[in-house]
Every structure is written in structure tokens, then in C-alpha cells.
Amino acid sequence: MSVEIDERTAQLLAERHFANEPAYDWAVKCLEAGFDSSSLRMLASMTAADSPSEIDNMVGRVFRENGWNEIDPYLYLMRYARTVAEGILSSKTDPIQGSHEIYRILRATDGHSELSAWWDIDEMISARDHFAKTGTTDYYYRGDAQLFAEIKNACADFLVRSRSSVGVLPETSFDEAEALFRRFLSENGHPPKLKWVFAEDVLLDGRSVIIRVPLPDENHARARECYELGIARNLGINIHGLCLSDGEICCYVQLPEDDVDAQYKLLDPKFVRFSVVIDPNEAIPCRSGIIWKFWKIKFSNKDTGYEGLIPSRKTLLPLTYKTQV
């Protein structure tokens, strides 16, 4: 089961998330947009003279009464980012102003899979500002025509990448999650065929991935068990595409370590998220046990950033987690 949120709701929730204005002014905008509840009207009547704690309590009540507390921030921020990107492409939104907004969303969501282009775009905009002040250029400087073209290309790419990226838990079974992930991959220009991998199957060096082949026949069943463990742990799930192998996407089930880790990864107990590496590389196959042992020794001291992400086939959780289930 996939998740949808309308444009106006997403924008209002994003504005509250970033606290663009006093909460009582935001409440007035909500009422003007057609939302109505007793708490919204009470919040709209408040002023700067009211205590911050009273205002915060009323905001919480507004979210509960309107059901907005049930919407994961990742959902409405990404939906709002789509609105901004669509505005840039249609020339309704200034590319620089819109990019500042998308960059805020990137930082808030850690949405590298969808919005990583804006790390460089933010540097380009800073270089543009520096050039306007000093007349000097650096590596990131682009003329306005080239900069705006790069922003629009990034917007178009993001609008493709961000389709069908969430399913509802616990209603979404493993089989349904696989189908949704295949659709997500297809809509983002990747092959919809899957190979499930675990920590014992892969070695990583930067963006290079070495895979021990053939993969065990049990991987699909263990991935199902990992997904079902994620539902039972009630901390959220992410299915992530890591690399390519013979025209198929190698993927794994990512489970957070605890509630704090789930919040850091912006995972929510109510949703399964789908993501994929930007421009996934073709994995290097390793069929020799001797060579595999050599590679394991060579990579044993490297910090790849994936140690706390890819589950073990034995425990169904990354081996770095203190608590194993």
C-alpha cells in the first residue's frame, strides 16, 4: 500500500516544520486554506504575549486534531520538495530561492538518494554570491545560464526519483513491498529485478562493490524474515538498492538499531521507505573462496559507512548493533 499526501497540506506542514513564521500566523494560513478545528482557531487567536509553552502545546493539539501527527515528516517534506521542483521547472519559482528551500529539505531529511544534487548546487550558489561580491571565481562557479540549467536538470531528475518511495506499515506485506520497490526502481530508470544481499555477501570500497557469487539460495527467505522482524520491532524499514549485478539491483532490508537511530535515519514505524544509490555501479563478482578471503582481509579495517546498514544473514541486523534479536 503506497502513501500520498496533497500539495497544500505538505506545504503547510513543511512551513511549520521549519518554523518560517509564528505559529499563530501559520494557523491563520491553515484556516484560510480551508482547514478548520477548534484548536486551529484557538492557535490563530494567540499572540506573542502568550507563553511559548502554551503556543507549543496548542500546536501539538492542532496536529493531533487534524491527524497531522500521523504523517511522517519525510513524507510531507519530500512532497513539498516536489512542489518546489515543479515550480522551478515551470518558471513559477525562482531557481535560486527554490534551491535554498530544497537544500533545507535535504539537510532536514538526509535525503541523499533523492536530493544529493543540491549539495553541489548549494556550493554553486555560494560561488555565485562570492563572484557578485568579489569578481573572483572558484571550482563551483557557473554562469547563470549554466547554473539555472543544472538546477532544472536536478529538479527533473528528482521528480522521477521521488515517485512511489513509501509504503504503509504494517499493512504492506513483504511481497507487496517487493512489488512497490520494483515499481519505484522502474519509475526511477533502474531494472526492476532484485537480488537480496547481506553483509556476508558484499565488500565495499567507496562506490565499488564486490559480491561473493553465487549468492545463497536462502537470501530471499532471509530477506523476508528480516522485513517481518522490522515490522515486529516497530521502528520503521528501508529497502535500499546498493548496486547492479547482471542487470539486477542488489538490495537489502535496512532496520534501525533503536528509536534514536530510527529518528536519525528519518524512519517511521508506520512506513517502509524505498531508496537506491544514485547511478548504481556494476558490482565486481568474486567466485573464488581464496580471493574472497584475501579481499576480506584487505577491507577489514576500512570504514565504508555501510557497517551499520546492511544486515547479517545470521542475525538479520547489522553486526555493529549492540542488541541482536
PDB file of C-alpha atoms in Angstrom:
ATOM      1  CA  MET A   1       0.000   0.000   0.000  1.00  0.00           C
ATOM      2  CA  SER A   2       1.609   3.300  -1.108  1.00  0.00           C
ATOM      3  CA  VAL A   3       1.203   6.723   0.524  1.00  0.00           C
ATOM      4  CA  GLU A   4       0.024  10.010  -0.979  1.00  0.00           C
ATOM      5  CA  ILE A   5      -0.250  13.483   0.563  1.00  0.00           C
ATOM      6  CA  ASP A   6      -1.765  16.521  -1.131  1.00  0.00           C
ATOM      7  CA  GLU A   7       0.342  19.504  -2.135  1.00  0.00           C
ATOM      8  CA  ARG A   8      -1.230  22.144   0.111  1.00  0.00           C
ATOM      9  CA  THR A   9      -1.092  20.024   3.272  1.00  0.00           C
ATOM     10  CA  ALA A  10       2.551  19.178   2.588  1.00  0.00           C
ATOM     11  CA  GLN A  11       3.451  22.845   2.132  1.00  0.00           C
ATOM     12  CA  LEU A  12       1.723  23.931   5.341  1.00  0.00           C
ATOM     13  CA  LEU A  13       3.332  21.146   7.373  1.00  0.00           C
ATOM     14  CA  ALA A  14       6.744  21.943   5.877  1.00  0.00           C
ATOM     15  CA  GLU A  15       6.328  25.605   6.796  1.00  0.00           C
ATOM     16  CA  ARG A  16       5.545  24.605  10.370  1.00  0.00           C
ATOM     17  CA  HIS A  17       8.468  22.164  10.397  1.00  0.00           C
ATOM     18  CA  PHE A  18      10.881  24.967   9.535  1.00  0.00           C
ATOM     19  CA  ALA A  19       9.044  27.498  11.742  1.00  0.00           C
ATOM     20  CA  ASN A  20       9.048  30.069   8.948  1.00  0.00           C
ATOM     21  CA  GLU A  21       6.681  32.298  10.930  1.00  0.00           C
ATOM     22  CA  PRO A  22       4.998  32.485  14.349  1.00  0.00           C
ATOM     23  CA  ALA A  23       2.715  29.528  14.965  1.00  0.00           C
ATOM     24  CA  TYR A  24      -0.369  31.734  15.301  1.00  0.00           C
ATOM     25  CA  ASP A  25       0.264  33.322  11.877  1.00  0.00           C
ATOM     26  CA  TRP A  26       0.709  29.836  10.452  1.00  0.00           C
ATOM     27  CA  ALA A  27      -2.644  28.828  11.971  1.00  0.00           C
ATOM     28  CA  VAL A  28      -4.320  31.723  10.151  1.00  0.00           C
ATOM     29  CA  LYS A  29      -2.872  30.415   6.864  1.00  0.00           C
ATOM     30  CA  CYS A  30      -4.252  26.959   7.646  1.00  0.00           C
ATOM     31  CA  LEU A  31      -7.721  28.396   8.237  1.00  0.00           C
ATOM     32  CA  GLU A  32      -7.501  30.414   5.022  1.00  0.00           C
ATOM     33  CA  ALA A  33      -6.522  27.212   3.183  1.00  0.00           C
ATOM     34  CA  GLY A  34      -9.767  25.559   4.301  1.00  0.00           C
ATOM     35  CA  PHE A  35      -8.598  23.576   7.321  1.00  0.00           C
ATOM     36  CA  ASP A  36     -10.684  24.063  10.436  1.00  0.00           C
ATOM     37  CA  SER A  37     -10.690  22.810  14.012  1.00  0.00           C
ATOM     38  CA  SER A  38     -11.226  24.334  17.428  1.00  0.00           C
ATOM     39  CA  SER A  39      -7.514  24.123  18.179  1.00  0.00           C
ATOM     40  CA  LEU A  40      -6.608  25.893  14.922  1.00  0.00           C
ATOM     41  CA  ARG A  41      -8.966  28.741  15.744  1.00  0.00           C
ATOM     42  CA  MET A  42      -7.564  28.974  19.273  1.00  0.00           C
ATOM     43  CA  LEU A  43      -3.982  28.972  17.963  1.00  0.00           C
ATOM     44  CA  ALA A  44      -4.847  31.662  15.403  1.00  0.00           C
ATOM     45  CA  SER A  45      -6.162  33.873  18.212  1.00  0.00           C
ATOM     46  CA  MET A  46      -2.921  33.671  20.203  1.00  0.00           C
ATOM     47  CA  THR A  47      -0.241  36.386  20.151  1.00  0.00           C
ATOM     48  CA  ALA A  48       3.380  36.944  21.102  1.00  0.00           C
ATOM     49  CA  ALA A  49       2.123  37.757  24.600  1.00  0.00           C
ATOM     50  CA  ASP A  50       1.229  34.085  25.136  1.00  0.00           C
ATOM     51  CA  SER A  51       3.946  31.888  26.612  1.00  0.00           C
ATOM     52  CA  PRO A  52       5.992  29.721  24.204  1.00  0.00           C
ATOM     53  CA  SER A  53       4.957  26.580  26.097  1.00  0.00           C
ATOM     54  CA  GLU A  54       1.258  27.407  25.692  1.00  0.00           C
ATOM     55  CA  ILE A  55       1.772  28.015  21.974  1.00  0.00           C
ATOM     56  CA  ASP A  56       3.727  24.763  21.569  1.00  0.00           C
ATOM     57  CA  ASN A  57       1.038  22.824  23.421  1.00  0.00           C
ATOM     58  CA  MET A  58      -1.617  24.278  21.146  1.00  0.00           C
ATOM     59  CA  VAL A  59       0.427  23.388  18.035  1.00  0.00           C
ATOM     60  CA  GLY A  60       0.583  19.804  19.310  1.00  0.00           C
ATOM     61  CA  ARG A  61      -3.169  19.809  19.786  1.00  0.00           C
ATOM     62  CA  VAL A  62      -3.655  21.161  16.245  1.00  0.00           C
ATOM     63  CA  PHE A  63      -1.580  18.310  14.827  1.00  0.00           C
ATOM     64  CA  ARG A  64      -3.484  15.695  16.828  1.00  0.00           C
ATOM     65  CA  GLU A  65      -6.946  17.057  15.979  1.00  0.00           C
ATOM     66  CA  ASN A  66      -6.164  17.196  12.262  1.00  0.00           C
ATOM     67  CA  GLY A  67      -4.338  13.861  12.160  1.00  0.00           C
ATOM     68  CA  TRP A  68      -1.096  15.534  11.082  1.00  0.00           C
ATOM     69  CA  ASN A  69       0.861  13.884  13.882  1.00  0.00           C
ATOM     70  CA  GLU A  70       0.343  10.621  11.958  1.00  0.00           C
ATOM     71  CA  ILE A  71       2.196  11.942   8.892  1.00  0.00           C
ATOM     72  CA  ASP A  72       5.918  11.241   8.829  1.00  0.00           C
ATOM     73  CA  PRO A  73       7.968  14.464   8.293  1.00  0.00           C
ATOM     74  CA  TYR A  74       9.869  12.736   5.494  1.00  0.00           C
ATOM     75  CA  LEU A  75       6.592  12.382   3.577  1.00  0.00           C
ATOM     76  CA  TYR A  76       5.447  15.973   3.711  1.00  0.00           C
ATOM     77  CA  LEU A  77       8.933  17.438   3.262  1.00  0.00           C
ATOM     78  CA  MET A  78       9.559  15.346   0.143  1.00  0.00           C
ATOM     79  CA  ARG A  79       6.103  16.204  -1.188  1.00  0.00           C
ATOM     80  CA  TYR A  80       6.848  19.881  -0.594  1.00  0.00           C
ATOM     81  CA  ALA A  81      10.220  19.482  -2.338  1.00  0.00           C
ATOM     82  CA  ARG A  82       8.356  18.108  -5.354  1.00  0.00           C
ATOM     83  CA  THR A  83       6.128  21.211  -5.354  1.00  0.00           C
ATOM     84  CA  VAL A  84       9.194  23.469  -5.270  1.00  0.00           C
ATOM     85  CA  ALA A  85      10.897  21.494  -8.053  1.00  0.00           C
ATOM     86  CA  GLU A  86       7.761  21.644 -10.199  1.00  0.00           C
ATOM     87  CA  GLY A  87       7.627  25.408  -9.610  1.00  0.00           C
ATOM     88  CA  ILE A  88      11.243  25.819 -10.727  1.00  0.00           C
ATOM     89  CA  LEU A  89      10.639  23.804 -13.894  1.00  0.00           C
ATOM     90  CA  SER A  90       7.517  25.805 -14.744  1.00  0.00           C
ATOM     91  CA  SER A  91       9.352  29.102 -14.018  1.00  0.00           C
ATOM     92  CA  LYS A  92       6.849  29.937 -11.256  1.00  0.00           C
ATOM     93  CA  THR A  93       9.584  29.688  -8.624  1.00  0.00           C
ATOM     94  CA  ASP A  94      12.953  31.452  -8.735  1.00  0.00           C
ATOM     95  CA  PRO A  95      15.660  28.762  -9.190  1.00  0.00           C
ATOM     96  CA  ILE A  96      17.920  30.238  -6.505  1.00  0.00           C
ATOM     97  CA  GLN A  97      15.184  30.726  -3.920  1.00  0.00           C
ATOM     98  CA  GLY A  98      13.713  27.314  -4.699  1.00  0.00           C
ATOM     99  CA  SER A  99      17.122  25.659  -4.406  1.00  0.00           C
ATOM    100  CA  HIS A 100      17.646  27.202  -0.977  1.00  0.00           C
ATOM    101  CA  GLU A 101      14.332  25.636   0.061  1.00  0.00           C
ATOM    102  CA  ILE A 102      15.208  22.218  -1.369  1.00  0.00           C
ATOM    103  CA  TYR A 103      18.628  22.363   0.309  1.00  0.00           C
ATOM    104  CA  ARG A 104      16.894  22.900   3.659  1.00  0.00           C
ATOM    105  CA  ILE A 105      14.800  19.810   2.977  1.00  0.00           C
ATOM    106  CA  LEU A 106      17.902  17.803   2.045  1.00  0.00           C
ATOM    107  CA  ARG A 107      19.515  18.706   5.362  1.00  0.00           C
ATOM    108  CA  ALA A 108      16.332  18.009   7.333  1.00  0.00           C
ATOM    109  CA  THR A 109      15.634  14.606   5.751  1.00  0.00           C
ATOM    110  CA  ASP A 110      19.154  13.413   4.962  1.00  0.00           C
ATOM    111  CA  GLY A 111      17.556  12.571   1.624  1.00  0.00           C
ATOM    112  CA  HIS A 112      20.734  11.739  -0.284  1.00  0.00           C
ATOM    113  CA  SER A 113      19.046   9.260  -2.599  1.00  0.00           C
ATOM    114  CA  GLU A 114      16.588  11.881  -3.831  1.00  0.00           C
ATOM    115  CA  LEU A 115      18.246  15.286  -3.335  1.00  0.00           C
ATOM    116  CA  SER A 116      22.026  14.808  -3.280  1.00  0.00           C
ATOM    117  CA  ALA A 117      22.445  17.081  -6.321  1.00  0.00           C
ATOM    118  CA  TRP A 118      21.715  20.036  -4.053  1.00  0.00           C
ATOM    119  CA  TRP A 119      24.956  19.575  -2.109  1.00  0.00           C
ATOM    120  CA  ASP A 120      26.796  20.771  -5.231  1.00  0.00           C
ATOM    121  CA  ILE A 121      24.073  23.232  -6.222  1.00  0.00           C
ATOM    122  CA  ASP A 122      24.366  24.943  -2.844  1.00  0.00           C
ATOM    123  CA  GLU A 123      28.119  25.285  -3.413  1.00  0.00           C
ATOM    124  CA  MET A 124      27.439  26.728  -6.879  1.00  0.00           C
ATOM    125  CA  ILE A 125      25.031  29.293  -5.454  1.00  0.00           C
ATOM    126  CA  SER A 126      27.595  30.277  -2.808  1.00  0.00           C
ATOM    127  CA  ALA A 127      30.215  30.652  -5.557  1.00  0.00           C
ATOM    128  CA  ARG A 128      27.762  32.833  -7.500  1.00  0.00           C
ATOM    129  CA  ASP A 129      27.263  35.072  -4.454  1.00  0.00           C
ATOM    130  CA  HIS A 130      31.032  35.238  -3.903  1.00  0.00           C
ATOM    131  CA  PHE A 131      31.568  36.255  -7.536  1.00  0.00           C
ATOM    132  CA  ALA A 132      28.958  39.009  -7.207  1.00  0.00           C
ATOM    133  CA  LYS A 133      30.840  40.432  -4.203  1.00  0.00           C
ATOM    134  CA  THR A 134      34.466  39.953  -5.265  1.00  0.00           C
ATOM    135  CA  GLY A 135      34.540  39.289  -9.010  1.00  0.00           C
ATOM    136  CA  THR A 136      36.554  36.097  -8.420  1.00  0.00           C
ATOM    137  CA  THR A 137      35.544  32.559  -9.348  1.00  0.00           C
ATOM    138  CA  ASP A 138      36.281  29.098  -7.973  1.00  0.00           C
ATOM    139  CA  TYR A 139      35.685  25.459  -8.900  1.00  0.00           C
ATOM    140  CA  TYR A 140      31.942  25.643  -8.255  1.00  0.00           C
ATOM    141  CA  TYR A 141      31.274  28.871 -10.120  1.00  0.00           C
ATOM    142  CA  ARG A 142      28.821  28.667 -13.018  1.00  0.00           C
ATOM    143  CA  GLY A 143      27.376  31.430 -15.136  1.00  0.00           C
ATOM    144  CA  ASP A 144      23.678  31.992 -14.508  1.00  0.00           C
ATOM    145  CA  ALA A 145      22.568  30.219 -17.678  1.00  0.00           C
ATOM    146  CA  GLN A 146      24.569  27.092 -16.840  1.00  0.00           C
ATOM    147  CA  LEU A 147      23.626  27.209 -13.150  1.00  0.00           C
ATOM    148  CA  PHE A 148      19.913  27.526 -13.862  1.00  0.00           C
ATOM    149  CA  ALA A 149      20.149  24.687 -16.398  1.00  0.00           C
ATOM    150  CA  GLU A 150      21.827  22.441 -13.814  1.00  0.00           C
ATOM    151  CA  ILE A 151      19.163  23.299 -11.239  1.00  0.00           C
ATOM    152  CA  LYS A 152      16.368  22.467 -13.673  1.00  0.00           C
ATOM    153  CA  ASN A 153      18.047  19.197 -14.666  1.00  0.00           C
ATOM    154  CA  ALA A 154      18.339  18.282 -10.979  1.00  0.00           C
ATOM    155  CA  CYS A 155      14.659  19.129 -10.453  1.00  0.00           C
ATOM    156  CA  ALA A 156      13.585  16.929 -13.354  1.00  0.00           C
ATOM    157  CA  ASP A 157      15.743  14.071 -12.073  1.00  0.00           C
ATOM    158  CA  PHE A 158      14.391  14.458  -8.531  1.00  0.00           C
ATOM    159  CA  LEU A 159      10.774  14.360  -9.697  1.00  0.00           C
ATOM    160  CA  VAL A 160      11.479  10.973 -11.242  1.00  0.00           C
ATOM    161  CA  ARG A 161      13.456   9.668  -8.256  1.00  0.00           C
ATOM    162  CA  SER A 162      10.853  10.609  -5.667  1.00  0.00           C
ATOM    163  CA  ARG A 163       7.900   8.688  -7.118  1.00  0.00           C
ATOM    164  CA  SER A 164       6.393   5.792  -5.152  1.00  0.00           C
ATOM    165  CA  SER A 165       9.029   5.954  -2.405  1.00  0.00           C
ATOM    166  CA  VAL A 166       6.915   4.932   0.619  1.00  0.00           C
ATOM    167  CA  GLY A 167       4.530   2.157   1.684  1.00  0.00           C
ATOM    168  CA  VAL A 168       2.330   1.837   4.779  1.00  0.00           C
ATOM    169  CA  LEU A 169       3.160  -0.485   7.692  1.00  0.00           C
ATOM    170  CA  PRO A 170       2.084  -2.961   8.895  1.00  0.00           C
ATOM    171  CA  GLU A 171      -0.402  -3.357   6.025  1.00  0.00           C
ATOM    172  CA  THR A 172       2.344  -3.744   3.398  1.00  0.00           C
ATOM    173  CA  SER A 173       3.495  -7.364   3.310  1.00  0.00           C
ATOM    174  CA  PHE A 174       6.961  -8.357   2.124  1.00  0.00           C
ATOM    175  CA  ASP A 175       5.577  -9.438  -1.252  1.00  0.00           C
ATOM    176  CA  GLU A 176       3.758  -6.103  -1.618  1.00  0.00           C
ATOM    177  CA  ALA A 177       6.897  -4.219  -0.553  1.00  0.00           C
ATOM    178  CA  GLU A 178       8.879  -6.065  -3.225  1.00  0.00           C
ATOM    179  CA  ALA A 179       6.293  -5.067  -5.839  1.00  0.00           C
ATOM    180  CA  LEU A 180       6.331  -1.431  -4.691  1.00  0.00           C
ATOM    181  CA  PHE A 181      10.142  -1.390  -4.695  1.00  0.00           C
ATOM    182  CA  ARG A 182      10.217  -2.815  -8.225  1.00  0.00           C
ATOM    183  CA  ARG A 183       7.811  -0.082  -9.339  1.00  0.00           C
ATOM    184  CA  PHE A 184       9.952   2.525  -7.574  1.00  0.00           C
ATOM    185  CA  LEU A 185      13.061   1.246  -9.373  1.00  0.00           C
ATOM    186  CA  SER A 186      11.319   1.135 -12.744  1.00  0.00           C
ATOM    187  CA  GLU A 187       9.976   4.680 -12.377  1.00  0.00           C
ATOM    188  CA  ASN A 188      13.487   5.847 -11.492  1.00  0.00           C
ATOM    189  CA  GLY A 189      15.041   4.278 -14.579  1.00  0.00           C
ATOM    190  CA  HIS A 190      16.509   1.156 -12.941  1.00  0.00           C
ATOM    191  CA  PRO A 191      15.874  -2.520 -13.723  1.00  0.00           C
ATOM    192  CA  PRO A 192      13.020  -3.905 -11.579  1.00  0.00           C
ATOM    193  CA  LYS A 193      14.715  -7.259 -10.964  1.00  0.00           C
ATOM    194  CA  LEU A 194      16.051  -7.861  -7.441  1.00  0.00           C
ATOM    195  CA  LYS A 195      18.890  -9.746  -5.770  1.00  0.00           C
ATOM    196  CA  TRP A 196      18.793  -9.754  -1.976  1.00  0.00           C
ATOM    197  CA  VAL A 197      22.178  -9.406  -0.268  1.00  0.00           C
ATOM    198  CA  PHE A 198      23.517  -9.495   3.279  1.00  0.00           C
ATOM    199  CA  ALA A 199      26.683  -8.285   4.962  1.00  0.00           C
ATOM    200  CA  GLU A 200      28.339 -11.669   4.392  1.00  0.00           C
ATOM    201  CA  ASP A 201      27.886 -11.260   0.620  1.00  0.00           C
ATOM    202  CA  VAL A 202      29.403  -7.828  -0.037  1.00  0.00           C
ATOM    203  CA  LEU A 203      32.611  -5.854   0.407  1.00  0.00           C
ATOM    204  CA  LEU A 204      32.677  -2.129  -0.261  1.00  0.00           C
ATOM    205  CA  ASP A 205      35.407   0.316  -1.215  1.00  0.00           C
ATOM    206  CA  GLY A 206      33.907   3.727  -1.823  1.00  0.00           C
ATOM    207  CA  ARG A 207      31.364   3.215  -4.599  1.00  0.00           C
ATOM    208  CA  SER A 208      32.921  -0.076  -5.683  1.00  0.00           C
ATOM    209  CA  VAL A 209      31.105  -3.209  -4.527  1.00  0.00           C
ATOM    210  CA  ILE A 210      32.486  -6.744  -4.580  1.00  0.00           C
ATOM    211  CA  ILE A 211      29.897  -9.523  -4.336  1.00  0.00           C
ATOM    212  CA  ARG A 212      30.507 -13.148  -3.407  1.00  0.00           C
ATOM    213  CA  VAL A 213      28.765 -15.222  -6.071  1.00  0.00           C
ATOM    214  CA  PRO A 214      26.719 -17.219  -6.442  1.00  0.00           C
ATOM    215  CA  LEU A 215      24.500 -15.715  -3.770  1.00  0.00           C
ATOM    216  CA  PRO A 216      22.946 -18.226  -1.328  1.00  0.00           C
ATOM    217  CA  ASP A 217      19.509 -19.537  -2.303  1.00  0.00           C
ATOM    218  CA  GLU A 218      18.246 -18.704   1.193  1.00  0.00           C
ATOM    219  CA  ASN A 219      18.755 -14.944   0.771  1.00  0.00           C
ATOM    220  CA  HIS A 220      15.222 -14.252  -0.421  1.00  0.00           C
ATOM    221  CA  ALA A 221      13.671 -16.119   2.503  1.00  0.00           C
ATOM    222  CA  ARG A 222      16.035 -14.424   4.959  1.00  0.00           C
ATOM    223  CA  ALA A 223      15.169 -11.008   3.476  1.00  0.00           C
ATOM    224  CA  ARG A 224      11.502 -11.806   4.095  1.00  0.00           C
ATOM    225  CA  GLU A 225      12.312 -12.725   7.712  1.00  0.00           C
ATOM    226  CA  CYS A 226      14.337  -9.517   8.080  1.00  0.00           C
ATOM    227  CA  TYR A 227      11.388  -7.470   6.799  1.00  0.00           C
ATOM    228  CA  GLU A 228       8.979  -9.246   9.154  1.00  0.00           C
ATOM    229  CA  LEU A 229      11.417  -8.627  12.017  1.00  0.00           C
ATOM    230  CA  GLY A 230      11.298  -4.949  11.089  1.00  0.00           C
ATOM    231  CA  ILE A 231       7.506  -4.933  11.390  1.00  0.00           C
ATOM    232  CA  ALA A 232       7.737  -6.656  14.788  1.00  0.00           C
ATOM    233  CA  ARG A 233      10.379  -4.192  16.055  1.00  0.00           C
ATOM    234  CA  ASN A 234       8.073  -1.308  15.066  1.00  0.00           C
ATOM    235  CA  LEU A 235      10.856   1.179  14.286  1.00  0.00           C
ATOM    236  CA  GLY A 236      10.463   1.555  10.529  1.00  0.00           C
ATOM    237  CA  ILE A 237      12.019  -0.139   7.500  1.00  0.00           C
ATOM    238  CA  ASN A 238      14.016   0.998   4.475  1.00  0.00           C
ATOM    239  CA  ILE A 239      14.607  -1.178   1.403  1.00  0.00           C
ATOM    240  CA  HIS A 240      17.741   0.102  -0.302  1.00  0.00           C
ATOM    241  CA  GLY A 241      19.230  -0.623  -3.716  1.00  0.00           C
ATOM    242  CA  LEU A 242      23.015  -0.852  -3.424  1.00  0.00           C
ATOM    243  CA  CYS A 243      24.424  -1.749  -6.842  1.00  0.00           C
ATOM    244  CA  LEU A 244      23.839  -3.614 -10.099  1.00  0.00           C
ATOM    245  CA  SER A 245      24.688  -7.228 -10.855  1.00  0.00           C
ATOM    246  CA  ASP A 246      23.946  -8.795 -14.242  1.00  0.00           C
ATOM    247  CA  GLY A 247      21.048  -6.433 -14.909  1.00  0.00           C
ATOM    248  CA  GLU A 248      19.528  -6.782 -11.445  1.00  0.00           C
ATOM    249  CA  ILE A 249      19.515  -4.457  -8.430  1.00  0.00           C
ATOM    250  CA  CYS A 250      21.261  -5.832  -5.350  1.00  0.00           C
ATOM    251  CA  CYS A 251      19.250  -4.679  -2.354  1.00  0.00           C
ATOM    252  CA  TYR A 252      18.848  -5.192   1.361  1.00  0.00           C
ATOM    253  CA  VAL A 253      16.404  -4.526   4.195  1.00  0.00           C
ATOM    254  CA  GLN A 254      17.684  -1.756   6.461  1.00  0.00           C
ATOM    255  CA  LEU A 255      16.446  -1.756  10.068  1.00  0.00           C
ATOM    256  CA  PRO A 256      17.344   0.949  12.610  1.00  0.00           C
ATOM    257  CA  GLU A 257      19.174  -0.040  15.783  1.00  0.00           C
ATOM    258  CA  ASP A 258      16.792   1.714  18.168  1.00  0.00           C
ATOM    259  CA  ASP A 259      14.332   4.586  18.388  1.00  0.00           C
ATOM    260  CA  VAL A 260      17.108   7.215  18.343  1.00  0.00           C
ATOM    261  CA  ASP A 261      18.693   5.634  15.262  1.00  0.00           C
ATOM    262  CA  ALA A 262      15.274   5.478  13.588  1.00  0.00           C
ATOM    263  CA  GLN A 263      14.812   9.199  14.176  1.00  0.00           C
ATOM    264  CA  TYR A 264      18.314   9.899  12.822  1.00  0.00           C
ATOM    265  CA  LYS A 265      17.553   7.885   9.683  1.00  0.00           C
ATOM    266  CA  LEU A 266      14.084   9.500   9.477  1.00  0.00           C
ATOM    267  CA  LEU A 267      12.401   6.097   9.592  1.00  0.00           C
ATOM    268  CA  ASP A 268       8.893   5.828  10.971  1.00  0.00           C
ATOM    269  CA  PRO A 269       7.102   2.757  12.392  1.00  0.00           C
ATOM    270  CA  LYS A 270       4.171   3.462  10.063  1.00  0.00           C
ATOM    271  CA  PHE A 271       6.152   3.315   6.818  1.00  0.00           C
ATOM    272  CA  VAL A 272       8.535   1.307   4.688  1.00  0.00           C
ATOM    273  CA  ARG A 273      10.766   3.569   2.610  1.00  0.00           C
ATOM    274  CA  PHE A 274      12.406   2.763  -0.717  1.00  0.00           C
ATOM    275  CA  SER A 275      15.723   4.195  -1.862  1.00  0.00           C
ATOM    276  CA  VAL A 276      18.509   3.443  -4.311  1.00  0.00           C
ATOM    277  CA  VAL A 277      22.061   4.628  -4.848  1.00  0.00           C
ATOM    278  CA  ILE A 278      22.325   7.360  -7.454  1.00  0.00           C
ATOM    279  CA  ASP A 279      23.738   5.819 -10.658  1.00  0.00           C
ATOM    280  CA  PRO A 280      24.452   2.397  -9.082  1.00  0.00           C
ATOM    281  CA  ASN A 281      27.702   0.789 -10.203  1.00  0.00           C
ATOM    282  CA  GLU A 282      28.040  -2.718 -11.578  1.00  0.00           C
ATOM    283  CA  ALA A 283      29.284  -4.986  -8.790  1.00  0.00           C
ATOM    284  CA  ILE A 284      32.540  -6.901  -9.166  1.00  0.00           C
ATOM    285  CA  PRO A 285      31.765 -10.641  -8.866  1.00  0.00           C
ATOM    286  CA  CYS A 286      34.056 -12.899  -6.852  1.00  0.00           C
ATOM    287  CA  ARG A 287      33.693 -16.653  -7.387  1.00  0.00           C
ATOM    288  CA  SER A 288      36.880 -17.802  -5.666  1.00  0.00           C
ATOM    289  CA  GLY A 289      36.831 -18.527  -1.947  1.00  0.00           C
ATOM    290  CA  ILE A 290      40.560 -17.841  -1.679  1.00  0.00           C
ATOM    291  CA  ILE A 291      40.303 -14.463  -3.406  1.00  0.00           C
ATOM    292  CA  TRP A 292      37.258 -13.600  -1.289  1.00  0.00           C
ATOM    293  CA  LYS A 293      39.260 -14.237   1.905  1.00  0.00           C
ATOM    294  CA  PHE A 294      42.040 -12.011   0.538  1.00  0.00           C
ATOM    295  CA  TRP A 295      39.573  -9.192  -0.157  1.00  0.00           C
ATOM    296  CA  LYS A 296      38.009  -9.577   3.294  1.00  0.00           C
ATOM    297  CA  ILE A 297      41.414  -9.124   4.962  1.00  0.00           C
ATOM    298  CA  LYS A 298      42.207  -6.144   2.741  1.00  0.00           C
ATOM    299  CA  PHE A 299      38.902  -4.428   3.541  1.00  0.00           C
ATOM    300  CA  SER A 300      38.733  -5.423   7.227  1.00  0.00           C
ATOM    301  CA  ASN A 301      39.932  -2.058   8.568  1.00  0.00           C
ATOM    302  CA  LYS A 302      38.067   0.166   6.112  1.00  0.00           C
ATOM    303  CA  ASP A 303      35.154   2.305   7.247  1.00  0.00           C
ATOM    304  CA  THR A 304      32.726   2.142   4.323  1.00  0.00           C
ATOM    305  CA  GLY A 305      29.739   3.751   6.030  1.00  0.00           C
ATOM    306  CA  TYR A 306      27.638   0.623   5.425  1.00  0.00           C
ATOM    307  CA  GLU A 307      28.628  -1.333   8.549  1.00  0.00           C
ATOM    308  CA  GLY A 308      25.547  -0.133  10.419  1.00  0.00           C
ATOM    309  CA  LEU A 309      23.186  -0.530   7.479  1.00  0.00           C
ATOM    310  CA  ILE A 310      23.466  -3.955   5.824  1.00  0.00           C
ATOM    311  CA  PRO A 311      22.031  -6.812   7.925  1.00  0.00           C
ATOM    312  CA  SER A 312      23.794 -10.056   8.700  1.00  0.00           C
ATOM    313  CA  ARG A 313      22.231 -13.192   7.265  1.00  0.00           C
ATOM    314  CA  LYS A 314      22.638 -14.842  10.693  1.00  0.00           C
ATOM    315  CA  THR A 315      21.136 -12.176  12.959  1.00  0.00           C
ATOM    316  CA  LEU A 316      19.068 -10.158  10.424  1.00  0.00           C
ATOM    317  CA  LEU A 317      20.606  -6.993  11.936  1.00  0.00           C
ATOM    318  CA  PRO A 318      23.907  -5.227  11.206  1.00  0.00           C
ATOM    319  CA  LEU A 319      26.694  -6.765  13.292  1.00  0.00           C
ATOM    320  CA  THR A 320      27.578  -3.338  14.715  1.00  0.00           C
ATOM    321  CA  TYR A 321      24.291  -3.211  16.649  1.00  0.00           C
ATOM    322  CA  LYS A 322      24.725  -3.765  20.384  1.00  0.00           C
ATOM    323  CA  THR A 323      21.392  -5.583  20.671  1.00  0.00           C
ATOM    324  CA  GLN A 324      20.885  -8.586  18.387  1.00  0.00           C
ATOM    325  CA  VAL A 325      17.449 -10.204  18.118  1.00  0.00           C
TER     326      VAL A 325
END
